[in-house]
GROMACS .gro file of C-alpha atoms in nm:
model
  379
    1UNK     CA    1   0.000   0.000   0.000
    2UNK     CA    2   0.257   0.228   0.073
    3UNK     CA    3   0.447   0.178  -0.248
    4UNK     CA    4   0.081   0.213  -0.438
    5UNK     CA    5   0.072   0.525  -0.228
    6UNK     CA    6   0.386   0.655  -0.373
    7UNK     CA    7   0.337   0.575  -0.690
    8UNK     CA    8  -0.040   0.738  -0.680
    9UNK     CA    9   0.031   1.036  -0.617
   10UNK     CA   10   0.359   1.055  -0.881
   11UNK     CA   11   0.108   0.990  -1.126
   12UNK     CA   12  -0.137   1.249  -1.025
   13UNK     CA   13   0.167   1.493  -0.936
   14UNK     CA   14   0.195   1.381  -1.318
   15UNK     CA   15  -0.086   1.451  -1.471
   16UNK     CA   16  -0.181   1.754  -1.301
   17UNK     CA   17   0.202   1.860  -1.444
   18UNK     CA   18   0.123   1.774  -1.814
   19UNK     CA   19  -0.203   1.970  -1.766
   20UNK     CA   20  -0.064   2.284  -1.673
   21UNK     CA   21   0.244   2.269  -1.886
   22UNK     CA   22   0.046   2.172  -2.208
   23UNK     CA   23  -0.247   2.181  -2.397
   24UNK     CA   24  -0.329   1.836  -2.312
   25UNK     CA   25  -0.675   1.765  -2.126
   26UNK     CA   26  -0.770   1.578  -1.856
   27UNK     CA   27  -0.844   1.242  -2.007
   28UNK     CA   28  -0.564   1.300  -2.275
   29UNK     CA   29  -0.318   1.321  -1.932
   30UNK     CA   30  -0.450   1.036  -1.759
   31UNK     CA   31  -0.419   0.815  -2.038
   32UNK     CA   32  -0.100   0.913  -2.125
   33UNK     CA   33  -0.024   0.866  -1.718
   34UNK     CA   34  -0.186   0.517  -1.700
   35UNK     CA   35  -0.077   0.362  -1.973
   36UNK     CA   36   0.280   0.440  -1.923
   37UNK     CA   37   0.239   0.322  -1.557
   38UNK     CA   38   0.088   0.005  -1.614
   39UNK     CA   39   0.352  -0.076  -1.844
   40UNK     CA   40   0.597   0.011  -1.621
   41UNK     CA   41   0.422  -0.236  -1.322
   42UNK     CA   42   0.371  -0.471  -1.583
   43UNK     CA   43   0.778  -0.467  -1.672
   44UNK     CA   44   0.869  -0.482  -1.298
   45UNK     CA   45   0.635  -0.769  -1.198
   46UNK     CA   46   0.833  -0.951  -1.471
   47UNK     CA   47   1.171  -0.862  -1.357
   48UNK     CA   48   1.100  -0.962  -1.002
   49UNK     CA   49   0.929  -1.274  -1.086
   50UNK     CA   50   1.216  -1.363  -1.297
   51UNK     CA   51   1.418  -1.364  -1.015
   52UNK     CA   52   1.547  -1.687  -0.839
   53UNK     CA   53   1.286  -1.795  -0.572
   54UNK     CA   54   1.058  -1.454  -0.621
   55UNK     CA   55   0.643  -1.465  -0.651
   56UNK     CA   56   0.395  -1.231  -0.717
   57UNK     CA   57   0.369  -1.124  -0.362
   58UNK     CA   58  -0.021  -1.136  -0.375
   59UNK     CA   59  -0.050  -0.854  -0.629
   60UNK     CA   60  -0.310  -1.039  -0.786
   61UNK     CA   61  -0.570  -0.995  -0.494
   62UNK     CA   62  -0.451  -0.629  -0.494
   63UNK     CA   63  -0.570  -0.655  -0.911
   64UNK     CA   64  -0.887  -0.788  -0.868
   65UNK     CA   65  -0.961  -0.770  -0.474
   66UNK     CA   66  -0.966  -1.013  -0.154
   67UNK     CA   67  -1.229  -0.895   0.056
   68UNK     CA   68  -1.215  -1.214   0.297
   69UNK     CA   69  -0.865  -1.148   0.348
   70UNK     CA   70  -0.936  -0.769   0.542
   71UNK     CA   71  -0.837  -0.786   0.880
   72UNK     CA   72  -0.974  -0.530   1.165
   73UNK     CA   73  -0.672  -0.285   1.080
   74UNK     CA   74  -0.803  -0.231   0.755
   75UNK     CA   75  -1.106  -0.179   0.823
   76UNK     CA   76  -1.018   0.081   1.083
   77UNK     CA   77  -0.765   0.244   0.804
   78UNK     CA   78  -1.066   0.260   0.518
   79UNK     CA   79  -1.294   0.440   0.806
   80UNK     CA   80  -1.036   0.696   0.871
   81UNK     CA   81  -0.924   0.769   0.492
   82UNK     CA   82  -1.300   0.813   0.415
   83UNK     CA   83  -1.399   1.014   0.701
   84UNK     CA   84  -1.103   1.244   0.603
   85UNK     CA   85  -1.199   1.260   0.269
   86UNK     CA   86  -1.559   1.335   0.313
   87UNK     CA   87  -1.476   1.582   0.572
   88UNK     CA   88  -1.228   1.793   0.340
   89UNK     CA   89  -1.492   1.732   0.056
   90UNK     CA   90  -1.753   1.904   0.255
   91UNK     CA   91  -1.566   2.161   0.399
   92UNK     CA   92  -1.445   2.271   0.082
   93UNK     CA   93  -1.757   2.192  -0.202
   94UNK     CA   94  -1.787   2.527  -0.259
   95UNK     CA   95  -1.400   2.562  -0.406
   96UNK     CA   96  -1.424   2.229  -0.532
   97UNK     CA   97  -1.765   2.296  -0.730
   98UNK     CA   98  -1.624   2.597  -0.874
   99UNK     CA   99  -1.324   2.458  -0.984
  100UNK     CA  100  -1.503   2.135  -1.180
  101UNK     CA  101  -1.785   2.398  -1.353
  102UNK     CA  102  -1.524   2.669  -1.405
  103UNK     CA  103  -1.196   2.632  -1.335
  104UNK     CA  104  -1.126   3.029  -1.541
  105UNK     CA  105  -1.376   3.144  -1.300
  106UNK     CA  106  -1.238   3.029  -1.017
  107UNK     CA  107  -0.886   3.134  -1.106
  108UNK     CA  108  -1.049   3.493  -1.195
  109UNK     CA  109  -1.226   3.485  -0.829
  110UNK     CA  110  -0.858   3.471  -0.660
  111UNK     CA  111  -0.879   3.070  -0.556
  112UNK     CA  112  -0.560   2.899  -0.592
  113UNK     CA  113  -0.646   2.665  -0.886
  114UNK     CA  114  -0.354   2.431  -0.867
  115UNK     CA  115  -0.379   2.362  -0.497
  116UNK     CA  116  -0.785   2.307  -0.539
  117UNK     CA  117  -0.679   2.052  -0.860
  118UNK     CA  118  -0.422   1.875  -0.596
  119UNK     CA  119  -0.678   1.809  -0.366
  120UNK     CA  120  -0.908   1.673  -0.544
  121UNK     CA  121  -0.664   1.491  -0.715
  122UNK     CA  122  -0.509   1.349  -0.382
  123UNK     CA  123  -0.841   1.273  -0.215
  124UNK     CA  124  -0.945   1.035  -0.547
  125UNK     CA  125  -0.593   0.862  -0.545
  126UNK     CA  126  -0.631   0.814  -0.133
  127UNK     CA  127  -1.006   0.643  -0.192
  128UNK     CA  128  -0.814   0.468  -0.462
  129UNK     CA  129  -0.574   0.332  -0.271
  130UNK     CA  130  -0.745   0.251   0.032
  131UNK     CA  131  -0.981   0.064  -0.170
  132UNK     CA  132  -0.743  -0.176  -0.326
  133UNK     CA  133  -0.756  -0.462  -0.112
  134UNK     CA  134  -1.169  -0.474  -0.111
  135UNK     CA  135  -1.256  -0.421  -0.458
  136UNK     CA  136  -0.901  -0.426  -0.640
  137UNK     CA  137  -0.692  -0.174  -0.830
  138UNK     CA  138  -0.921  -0.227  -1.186
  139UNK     CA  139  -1.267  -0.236  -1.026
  140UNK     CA  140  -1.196   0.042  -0.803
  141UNK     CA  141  -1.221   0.279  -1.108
  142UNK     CA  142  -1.553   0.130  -1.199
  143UNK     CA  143  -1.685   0.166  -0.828
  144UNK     CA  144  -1.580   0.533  -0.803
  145UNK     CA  145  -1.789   0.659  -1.123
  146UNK     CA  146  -2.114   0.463  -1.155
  147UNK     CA  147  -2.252   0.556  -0.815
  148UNK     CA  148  -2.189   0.928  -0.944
  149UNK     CA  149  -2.312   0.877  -1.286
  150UNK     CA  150  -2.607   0.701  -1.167
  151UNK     CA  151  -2.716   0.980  -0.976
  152UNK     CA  152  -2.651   1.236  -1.235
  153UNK     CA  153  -3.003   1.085  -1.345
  154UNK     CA  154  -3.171   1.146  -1.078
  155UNK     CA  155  -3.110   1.541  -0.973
  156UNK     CA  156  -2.950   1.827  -1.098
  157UNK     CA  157  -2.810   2.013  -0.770
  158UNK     CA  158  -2.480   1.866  -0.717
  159UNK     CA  159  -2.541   1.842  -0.324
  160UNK     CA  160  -2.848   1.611  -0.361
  161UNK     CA  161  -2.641   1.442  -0.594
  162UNK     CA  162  -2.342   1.398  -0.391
  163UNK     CA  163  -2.600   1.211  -0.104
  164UNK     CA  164  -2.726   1.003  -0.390
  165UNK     CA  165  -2.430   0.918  -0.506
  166UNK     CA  166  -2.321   0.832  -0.129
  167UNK     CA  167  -2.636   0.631  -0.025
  168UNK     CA  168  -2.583   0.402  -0.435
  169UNK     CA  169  -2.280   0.325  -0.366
  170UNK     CA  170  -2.336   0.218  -0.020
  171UNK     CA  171  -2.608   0.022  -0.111
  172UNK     CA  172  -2.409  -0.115  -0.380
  173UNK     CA  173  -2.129  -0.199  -0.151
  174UNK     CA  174  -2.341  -0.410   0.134
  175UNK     CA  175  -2.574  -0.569  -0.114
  176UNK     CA  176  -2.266  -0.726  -0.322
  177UNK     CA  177  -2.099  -0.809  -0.019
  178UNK     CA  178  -2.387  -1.003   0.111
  179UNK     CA  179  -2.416  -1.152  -0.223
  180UNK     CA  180  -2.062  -1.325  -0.234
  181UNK     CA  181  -2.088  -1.367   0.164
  182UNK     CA  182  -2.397  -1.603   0.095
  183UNK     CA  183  -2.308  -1.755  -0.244
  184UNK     CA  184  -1.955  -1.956  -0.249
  185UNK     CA  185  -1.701  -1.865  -0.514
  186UNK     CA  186  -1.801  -1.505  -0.585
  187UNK     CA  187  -1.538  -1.239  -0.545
  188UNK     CA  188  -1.667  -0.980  -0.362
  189UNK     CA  189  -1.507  -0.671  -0.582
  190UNK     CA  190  -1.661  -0.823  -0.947
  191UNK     CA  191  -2.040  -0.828  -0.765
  192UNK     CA  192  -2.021  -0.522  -0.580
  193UNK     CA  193  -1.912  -0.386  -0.901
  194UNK     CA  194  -2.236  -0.539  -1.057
  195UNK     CA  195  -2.485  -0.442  -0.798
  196UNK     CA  196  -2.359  -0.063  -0.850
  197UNK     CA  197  -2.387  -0.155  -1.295
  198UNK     CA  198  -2.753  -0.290  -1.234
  199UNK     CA  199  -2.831   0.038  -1.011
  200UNK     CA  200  -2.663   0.233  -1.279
  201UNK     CA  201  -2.914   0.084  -1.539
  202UNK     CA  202  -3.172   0.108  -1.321
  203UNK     CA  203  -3.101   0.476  -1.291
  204UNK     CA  204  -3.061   0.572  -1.679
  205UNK     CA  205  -3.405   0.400  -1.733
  206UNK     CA  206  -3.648   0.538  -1.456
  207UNK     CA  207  -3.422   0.844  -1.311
  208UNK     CA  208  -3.663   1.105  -1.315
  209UNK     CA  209  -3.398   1.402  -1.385
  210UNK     CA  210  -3.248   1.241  -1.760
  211UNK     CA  211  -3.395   0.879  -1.687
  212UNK     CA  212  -3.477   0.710  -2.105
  213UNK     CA  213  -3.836   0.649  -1.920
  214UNK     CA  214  -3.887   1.007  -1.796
  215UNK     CA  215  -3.794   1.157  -2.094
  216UNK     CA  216  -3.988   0.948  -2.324
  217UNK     CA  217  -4.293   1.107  -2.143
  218UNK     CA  218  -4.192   1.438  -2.100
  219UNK     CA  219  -4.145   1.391  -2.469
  220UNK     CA  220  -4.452   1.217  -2.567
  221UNK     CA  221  -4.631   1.470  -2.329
  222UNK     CA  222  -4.473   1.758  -2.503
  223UNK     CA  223  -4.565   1.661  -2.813
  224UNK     CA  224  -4.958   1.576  -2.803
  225UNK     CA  225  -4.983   1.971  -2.606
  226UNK     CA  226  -4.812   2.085  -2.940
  227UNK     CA  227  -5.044   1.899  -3.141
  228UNK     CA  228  -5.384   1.988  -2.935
  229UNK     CA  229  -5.237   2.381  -2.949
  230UNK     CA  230  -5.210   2.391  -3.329
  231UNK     CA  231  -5.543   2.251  -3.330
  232UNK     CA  232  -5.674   2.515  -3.135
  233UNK     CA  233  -5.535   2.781  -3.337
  234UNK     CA  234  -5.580   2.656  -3.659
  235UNK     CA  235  -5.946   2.630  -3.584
  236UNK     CA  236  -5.909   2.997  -3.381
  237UNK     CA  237  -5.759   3.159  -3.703
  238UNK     CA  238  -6.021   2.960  -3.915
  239UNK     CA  239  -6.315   3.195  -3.723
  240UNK     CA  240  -6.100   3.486  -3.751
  241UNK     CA  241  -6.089   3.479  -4.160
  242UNK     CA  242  -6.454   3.422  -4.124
  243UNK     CA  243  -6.552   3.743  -3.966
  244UNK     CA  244  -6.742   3.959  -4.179
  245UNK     CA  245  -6.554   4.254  -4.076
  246UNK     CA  246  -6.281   4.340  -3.842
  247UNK     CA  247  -6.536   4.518  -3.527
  248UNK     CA  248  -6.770   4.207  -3.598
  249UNK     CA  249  -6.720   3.983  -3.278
  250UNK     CA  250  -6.601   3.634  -3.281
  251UNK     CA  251  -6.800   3.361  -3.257
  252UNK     CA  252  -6.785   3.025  -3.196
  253UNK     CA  253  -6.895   2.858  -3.503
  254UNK     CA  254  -6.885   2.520  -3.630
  255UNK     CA  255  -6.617   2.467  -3.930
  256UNK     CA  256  -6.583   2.162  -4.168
  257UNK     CA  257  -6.293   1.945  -4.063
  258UNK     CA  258  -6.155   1.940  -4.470
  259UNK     CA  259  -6.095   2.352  -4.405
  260UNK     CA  260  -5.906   2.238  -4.083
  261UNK     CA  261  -5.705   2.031  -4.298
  262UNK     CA  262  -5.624   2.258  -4.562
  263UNK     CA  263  -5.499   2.552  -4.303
  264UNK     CA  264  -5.246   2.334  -4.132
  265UNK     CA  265  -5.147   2.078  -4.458
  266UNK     CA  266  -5.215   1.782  -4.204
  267UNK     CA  267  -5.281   1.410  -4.335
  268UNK     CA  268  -5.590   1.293  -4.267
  269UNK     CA  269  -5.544   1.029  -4.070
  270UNK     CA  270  -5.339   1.250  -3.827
  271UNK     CA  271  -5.578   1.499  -3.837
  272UNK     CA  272  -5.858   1.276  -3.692
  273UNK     CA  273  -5.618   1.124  -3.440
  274UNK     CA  274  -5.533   1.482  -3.297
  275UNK     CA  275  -5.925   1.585  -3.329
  276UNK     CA  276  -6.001   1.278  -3.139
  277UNK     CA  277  -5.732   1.335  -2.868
  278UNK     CA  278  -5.821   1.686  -2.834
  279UNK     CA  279  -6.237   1.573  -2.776
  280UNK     CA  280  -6.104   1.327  -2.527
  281UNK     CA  281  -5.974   1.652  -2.320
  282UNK     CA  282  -6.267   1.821  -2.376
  283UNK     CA  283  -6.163   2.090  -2.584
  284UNK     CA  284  -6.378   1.988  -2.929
  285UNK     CA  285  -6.713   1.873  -3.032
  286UNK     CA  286  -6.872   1.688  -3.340
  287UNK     CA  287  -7.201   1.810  -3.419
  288UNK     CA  288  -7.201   1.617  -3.695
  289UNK     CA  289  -7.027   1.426  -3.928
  290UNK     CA  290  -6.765   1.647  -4.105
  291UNK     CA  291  -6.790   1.938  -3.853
  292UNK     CA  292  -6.601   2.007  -3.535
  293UNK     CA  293  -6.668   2.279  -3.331
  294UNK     CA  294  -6.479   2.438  -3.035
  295UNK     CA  295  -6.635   2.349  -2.667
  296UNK     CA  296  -6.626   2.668  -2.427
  297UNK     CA  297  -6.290   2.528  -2.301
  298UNK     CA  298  -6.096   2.469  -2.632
  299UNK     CA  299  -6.250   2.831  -2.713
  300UNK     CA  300  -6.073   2.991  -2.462
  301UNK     CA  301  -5.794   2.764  -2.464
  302UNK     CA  302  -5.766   2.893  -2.851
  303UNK     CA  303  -5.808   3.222  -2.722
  304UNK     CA  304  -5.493   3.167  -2.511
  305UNK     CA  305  -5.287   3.009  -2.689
  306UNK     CA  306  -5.308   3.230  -3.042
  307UNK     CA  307  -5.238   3.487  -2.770
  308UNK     CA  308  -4.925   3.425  -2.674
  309UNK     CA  309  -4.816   3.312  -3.031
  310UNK     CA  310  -4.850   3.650  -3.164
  311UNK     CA  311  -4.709   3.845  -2.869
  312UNK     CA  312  -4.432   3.649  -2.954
  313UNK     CA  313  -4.466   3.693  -3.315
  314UNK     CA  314  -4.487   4.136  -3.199
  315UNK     CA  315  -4.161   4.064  -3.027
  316UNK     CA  316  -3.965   3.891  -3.250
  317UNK     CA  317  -4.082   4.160  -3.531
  318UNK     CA  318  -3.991   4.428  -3.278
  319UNK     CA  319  -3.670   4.316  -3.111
  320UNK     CA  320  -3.487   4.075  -3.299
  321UNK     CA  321  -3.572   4.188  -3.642
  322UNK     CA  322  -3.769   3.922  -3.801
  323UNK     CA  323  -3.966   4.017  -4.122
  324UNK     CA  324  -4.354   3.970  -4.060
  325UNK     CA  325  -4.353   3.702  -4.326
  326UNK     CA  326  -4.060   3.422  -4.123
  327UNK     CA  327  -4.195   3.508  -3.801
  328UNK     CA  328  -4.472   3.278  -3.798
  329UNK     CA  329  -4.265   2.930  -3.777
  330UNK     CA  330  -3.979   3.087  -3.506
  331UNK     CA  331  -4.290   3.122  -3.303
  332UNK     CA  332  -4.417   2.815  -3.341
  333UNK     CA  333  -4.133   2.638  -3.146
  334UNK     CA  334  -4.153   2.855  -2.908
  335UNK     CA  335  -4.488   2.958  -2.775
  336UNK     CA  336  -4.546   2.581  -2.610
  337UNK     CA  337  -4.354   2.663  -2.330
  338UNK     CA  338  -4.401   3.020  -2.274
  339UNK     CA  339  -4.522   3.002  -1.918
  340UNK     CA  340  -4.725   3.296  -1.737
  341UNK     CA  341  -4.415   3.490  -1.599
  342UNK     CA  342  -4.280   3.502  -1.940
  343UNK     CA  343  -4.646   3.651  -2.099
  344UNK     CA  344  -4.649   3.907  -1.802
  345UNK     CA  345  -4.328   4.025  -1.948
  346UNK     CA  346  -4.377   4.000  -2.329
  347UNK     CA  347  -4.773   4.209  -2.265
  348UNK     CA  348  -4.508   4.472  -2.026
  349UNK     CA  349  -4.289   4.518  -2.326
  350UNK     CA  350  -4.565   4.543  -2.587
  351UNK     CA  351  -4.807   4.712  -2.441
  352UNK     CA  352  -4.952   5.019  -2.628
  353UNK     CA  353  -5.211   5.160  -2.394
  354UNK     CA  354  -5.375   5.314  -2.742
  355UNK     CA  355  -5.500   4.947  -2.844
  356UNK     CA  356  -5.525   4.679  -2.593
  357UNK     CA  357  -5.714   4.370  -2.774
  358UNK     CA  358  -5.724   4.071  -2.613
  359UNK     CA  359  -5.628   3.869  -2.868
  360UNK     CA  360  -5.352   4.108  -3.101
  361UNK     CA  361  -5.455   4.071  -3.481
  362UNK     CA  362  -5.187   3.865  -3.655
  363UNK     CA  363  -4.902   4.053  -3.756
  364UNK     CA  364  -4.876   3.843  -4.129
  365UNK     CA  365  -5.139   3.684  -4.354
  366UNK     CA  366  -5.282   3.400  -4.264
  367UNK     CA  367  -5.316   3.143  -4.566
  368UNK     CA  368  -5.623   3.081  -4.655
  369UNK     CA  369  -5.784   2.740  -4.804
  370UNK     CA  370  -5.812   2.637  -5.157
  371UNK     CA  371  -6.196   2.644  -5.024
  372UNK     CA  372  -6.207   2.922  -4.903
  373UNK     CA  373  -6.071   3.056  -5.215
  374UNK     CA  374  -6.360   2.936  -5.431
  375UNK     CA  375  -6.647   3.022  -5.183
  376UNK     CA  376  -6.512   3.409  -5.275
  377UNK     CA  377  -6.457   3.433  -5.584
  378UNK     CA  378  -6.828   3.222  -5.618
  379UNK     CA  379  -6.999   3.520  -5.408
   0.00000   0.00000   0.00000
């Protein structure tokens, strides 16, 4: 241990070195640093073995772990390392998180960069070491990023996710140790190792910060509101083109489902699968067949909703420039999320106390339908 010791932190005195003398990154170094290393272990462990009456010395349970081999002097020596280590980790998070989100800022703030980098460098080669004997010098590595990376999944403050990361990894650790205490032949390292994978997995799928699961449905949630919206609107904007005259009020009428088509160049099919999903939310009606109609919630919804599109729309014209005529699809992305805080602020900037509608006339032309089209030139 004490020659690991030594030879730890050479390697991190190393790479911390190459880092600050060149343009080399972090996993550039450490690579560079490892690989030579190993080789170099690699080279002596032949030399010595070739040696009359020499042997490995054990270095293979150091490699891959002997857990049933720890005596009460090691565990006493792990306690102390990690108490150590979690004290200097909490007394200094708020260096330490500066100097992994920005090291330039950090620098720029008047913290001693190098020293911070040493620490943390020294505190993950101590863990390292200390850890040798129970999990081994390759599955050590392993151990010290999953529990992190599967809590990455879970939050985004990096204090919640240093507990997470604390309480998976302990988990991890007395559930594999149980595992190969109960079943015979199962090092102890290799199935702590896969506890802390499965967790991991476990994580990635049903985390409910970045989990595949949580996403899906944030996803698939996202994407029927945009759907049910454009319905809305496109049936909003149908009314609005068929107002008589501009001070004539708007009512809720009911409009054939092939002009609802034509305004937004939908497929059929999806067309009637949105129009379905937006009647099972209440939001539209079928008097008959052919027709939908707006219920007295989708009509305000509408109302809403081609609201804050063209206050966007006015704001994009007005601030960043946008000719009327490309404004419509940059709001479109946008005015799904634009939640009441935001509005308050866009109606602040755009408010002309002359003309106050409640719903702000469209600043472009709205297409109209092939239909609609014909019915004109007809009358």
């Amino acid at each position: 241990l004490l020659g690991a010791g030594m030879s730890g932190m050479l390697g991190v005195s190393l790479v911390l070195l190459i880092r600050k003398t060149t343009k080399l990154k972090d996993d550039a170094a450490m690579g560079i640093i490892l690989s030579v290393f190993f080789g170099l272990g690699v080279s002596l462990i032949g030399m010595v073995q070739s040696l009359p009456q020499a042997s490995a010395a054990g270095l293979e349970s150091f490699i891959f772990g002997k857990t049933a081999s720890m005596i009460e002097s090691d565990f006493w020596m792990i306690a102390s390392i990690c108490l150590i280590s979690t004290l200097l980790s909490v007394t200094c998070i708020k260096e330490l998180t500066l100097l992994c989100f920005d090291e330039n800022f950090a620098s720029a703030s008047g913290f001693n960069v190098v020293w911070l980098d040493l620490l943390l460098l020294l505190l993950v080669g101590a863990i390292t070491i200390v850890g040798l004997q129970a999990v081994g010098l390759i599955l050590i590595i392993a151990f010290l990023i999953t529990p992190p990376a599967a809590a990455r999944f879970w939050t985004n403050d990096l204090r919640q996710m240093l507990t997470i990361s604390a309480f998976l990894g302990g988990v991890s650790g007395w559930v594999g140790s149980s595992i190969s205490a109960l079943l015979p032949r199962l090092p102890a390292g290799a199935v702590i190792v896969l506890v802390a994978a499965f967790v991991f997995v476990l994580s990635m799928l049903f985390g409910k910060t970045g989990g595949i699961v949580y996403r899906w449905q944030r996803h698939r949630r996202l994407s029927i509101k945009v759907s049910r919206q454009h319905i809305l609107r496109a049936v909003f904007e149908i009314l609005e083109k068929n107002l008589d005259s501009e001070k004539s009020i708007l009512r809720n009428l009911p409009i054939r489902i092939s002009d609802l088509q034509k305004h937004r160049s939908w497929s059929q099919k999806e067309l009637l699968r949105q129009l379905k999903s937006a009647h099972g939310n209440g939001y539209v009606e079928f008097p008959e067949d052919g027709i939908v109609c707006l219920s007295e919630d989708g009509f305000g919804e509408a109302a809403r909703v081609t609201r804050n599109h063209r206050l966007w729309e006015l704001f994009l014209i007005r601030y960043a420039d946008v000719a009327p005529s490309h404004v419509d699809r940059g709001a479109d992305f946008v005015e799904h999320v634009l939640g009441p805080e935001i509005v308050r602020k866009l109606e602040d900037e755009l408010r002309q106390p002359e003309i106050e509608p409640v719903v702000p006339p469209s600043p472009h032309t709205i297409s109209i339908s092939r239909l609609e089209s014909e019915r004109g030139d007809k009358k």
